[in-house]
Coordinates of C-alpha atoms in Angstrom, one line a residue:
X777 CA 54.4 -168.9 -164.7
X778 CA 52.0 -167.3 -162.2
X779 CA 49.5 -166.8 -165.0
X780 CA 49.5 -170.5 -165.8
X781 CA 49.1 -171.4 -162.1
X782 CA 46.2 -169.0 -161.9
X783 CA 44.5 -170.5 -164.9
X784 CA 45.1 -174.1 -163.6
X785 CA 43.4 -173.0 -160.3
X786 CA 40.5 -171.5 -162.2
X787 CA 40.0 -174.6 -164.3
X788 CA 38.1 -176.7 -161.8
X789 CA 35.5 -173.9 -161.4
X790 CA 35.0 -173.7 -165.1
X791 CA 34.7 -177.5 -165.3
X792 CA 32.0 -177.5 -162.5
X793 CA 30.1 -174.7 -164.3
X794 CA 30.3 -176.7 -167.5
X795 CA 29.0 -179.9 -165.9
X796 CA 26.2 -177.9 -164.2
X797 CA 25.1 -176.4 -167.5
X798 CA 25.3 -179.8 -169.4
X799 CA 23.4 -181.8 -166.7
X800 CA 20.8 -179.3 -165.5
X801 CA 20.3 -176.1 -167.5
X802 CA 20.5 -177.5 -171.0
X803 CA 18.0 -180.4 -170.5
X804 CA 15.6 -178.0 -168.8
X805 CA 15.8 -175.6 -171.7
X806 CA 15.1 -178.4 -174.1
X807 CA 12.1 -179.5 -172.1
X808 CA 10.8 -176.0 -172.0
X809 CA 11.1 -175.6 -175.8
X810 CA 9.3 -178.9 -176.3
X811 CA 6.5 -177.9 -174.0
X812 CA 6.1 -174.5 -175.8
X813 CA 6.0 -176.3 -179.1
X814 CA 3.4 -178.7 -177.9
X815 CA 1.2 -175.9 -176.4
X816 CA 1.4 -173.9 -179.7
X817 CA 0.6 -177.0 -181.8
X818 CA -2.6 -177.9 -179.9
X819 CA -5.7 -177.9 -182.2
X820 CA -9.4 -178.1 -181.6
X821 CA -10.4 -181.8 -181.2
X822 CA -7.1 -182.8 -179.6
X823 CA -7.3 -184.9 -176.4
X824 CA -5.1 -183.4 -173.8
X825 CA -4.0 -183.9 -170.1
X826 CA -3.8 -180.8 -168.0
X827 CA -1.2 -180.1 -165.4
X828 CA -3.9 -180.7 -162.8
X829 CA -4.4 -184.3 -164.0
X830 CA -7.7 -183.7 -165.8
X831 CA -8.2 -185.2 -169.2
X832 CA -10.3 -183.5 -171.8
X833 CA -10.9 -182.6 -175.4
X834 CA -10.0 -179.1 -176.8
X835 CA -13.2 -177.4 -178.0
X836 CA -12.0 -173.9 -178.6
X837 CA -8.7 -171.9 -178.8
X838 CA -8.6 -168.2 -178.1
X839 CA -5.2 -166.5 -178.0
X840 CA -3.4 -168.0 -174.9
X841 CA -6.5 -169.8 -173.6
X842 CA -8.2 -173.1 -174.4
X843 CA -11.6 -174.4 -173.7
X844 CA -11.4 -178.1 -172.6
X845 CA -14.4 -180.4 -172.3
X846 CA -13.6 -182.6 -169.3
X847 CA -17.1 -184.3 -169.2
X848 CA -20.1 -184.2 -171.4
X849 CA -21.4 -180.6 -171.3
X850 CA -18.7 -179.6 -168.8
X851 CA -16.2 -177.1 -170.3
X852 CA -13.4 -175.4 -168.5
X853 CA -11.3 -172.5 -169.7
X854 CA -7.6 -172.8 -169.0
X855 CA -4.4 -171.0 -170.1
X856 CA -2.4 -173.0 -172.7
X857 CA 0.3 -173.4 -170.1
X858 CA -2.0 -175.7 -168.2
X859 CA -1.8 -178.3 -171.0
X860 CA 0.8 -180.9 -170.0
X861 CA 0.5 -183.5 -172.8
X862 CA -1.4 -184.5 -175.9
X863 CA -3.1 -187.8 -175.3
X864 CA -2.7 -190.2 -178.2
X865 CA -5.0 -192.9 -177.0
X866 CA -8.6 -192.5 -176.0
X867 CA -9.2 -192.2 -172.3
X868 CA -13.0 -192.5 -172.4
X869 CA -13.4 -195.5 -174.6
X870 CA -16.8 -197.0 -173.7
X871 CA -15.5 -200.5 -174.4
X872 CA -12.8 -200.2 -171.7
X873 CA -13.1 -203.1 -169.3
X874 CA -15.5 -205.1 -171.4
X875 CA -13.1 -208.0 -171.5
X876 CA -12.8 -207.9 -167.7
X877 CA -16.6 -208.0 -167.4
X878 CA -16.9 -211.0 -169.7
X879 CA -14.2 -212.9 -167.8
X880 CA -15.8 -212.2 -164.4
X881 CA -18.8 -214.6 -164.0
X882 CA -20.4 -212.9 -160.9
X883 CA -20.2 -209.5 -162.5
X884 CA -18.2 -208.0 -159.7
X885 CA -14.7 -206.7 -160.6
X886 CA -13.4 -207.6 -157.1
X887 CA -10.2 -209.3 -158.4
X888 CA -10.5 -211.8 -155.6
X889 CA -10.6 -209.1 -152.9
X890 CA -11.8 -210.2 -149.5
X891 CA -15.5 -209.6 -148.8
X892 CA -16.5 -206.3 -147.3
X893 CA -17.5 -206.3 -143.7
X894 CA -20.7 -204.7 -142.7
X895 CA -20.7 -202.2 -139.9
X896 CA -22.2 -203.5 -136.6
X897 CA -23.3 -201.8 -133.4
X898 CA -20.0 -202.7 -131.9
X899 CA -18.3 -200.3 -134.4
X900 CA -20.4 -197.4 -133.2
X901 CA -18.6 -195.0 -130.8
X902 CA -19.4 -195.3 -127.1
X903 CA -21.5 -192.5 -125.6
X904 CA -18.5 -191.4 -123.5
X905 CA -16.1 -191.5 -126.5
X906 CA -14.9 -187.9 -127.0
X907 CA -15.2 -186.7 -130.6
X908 CA -14.1 -183.4 -132.1
X909 CA -17.0 -181.0 -132.0
X910 CA -18.8 -182.8 -129.3
X911 CA -19.0 -180.8 -126.1

């Protein structure tokens, strides 16, 4: 009888641990496996996004490192762990925005923004205005 009562008292702890494992640990393990699979499947020529937010094209793979061209003639070397995603659509398409330019008769992509105000002498700081570094 006491054994059954002890097991019943232990059951909520087991249920909490099971829910914790199902909701937190298991999805994190799945995501980690997918990330490792992605990083090991990267090939030269793939367009990728780095964890820092840079986009680029893989130019070389050496062991656990990758050379990524982030701009013409600008290549950075990163560890494969810095590759967050493979980009499936081109991010540097030269025709991007061509439709917007054609639809904007004045050639300014302002989207109806209010006009910029020019700085006047009234905007300049007064001579007695304390500024950091001015002593």
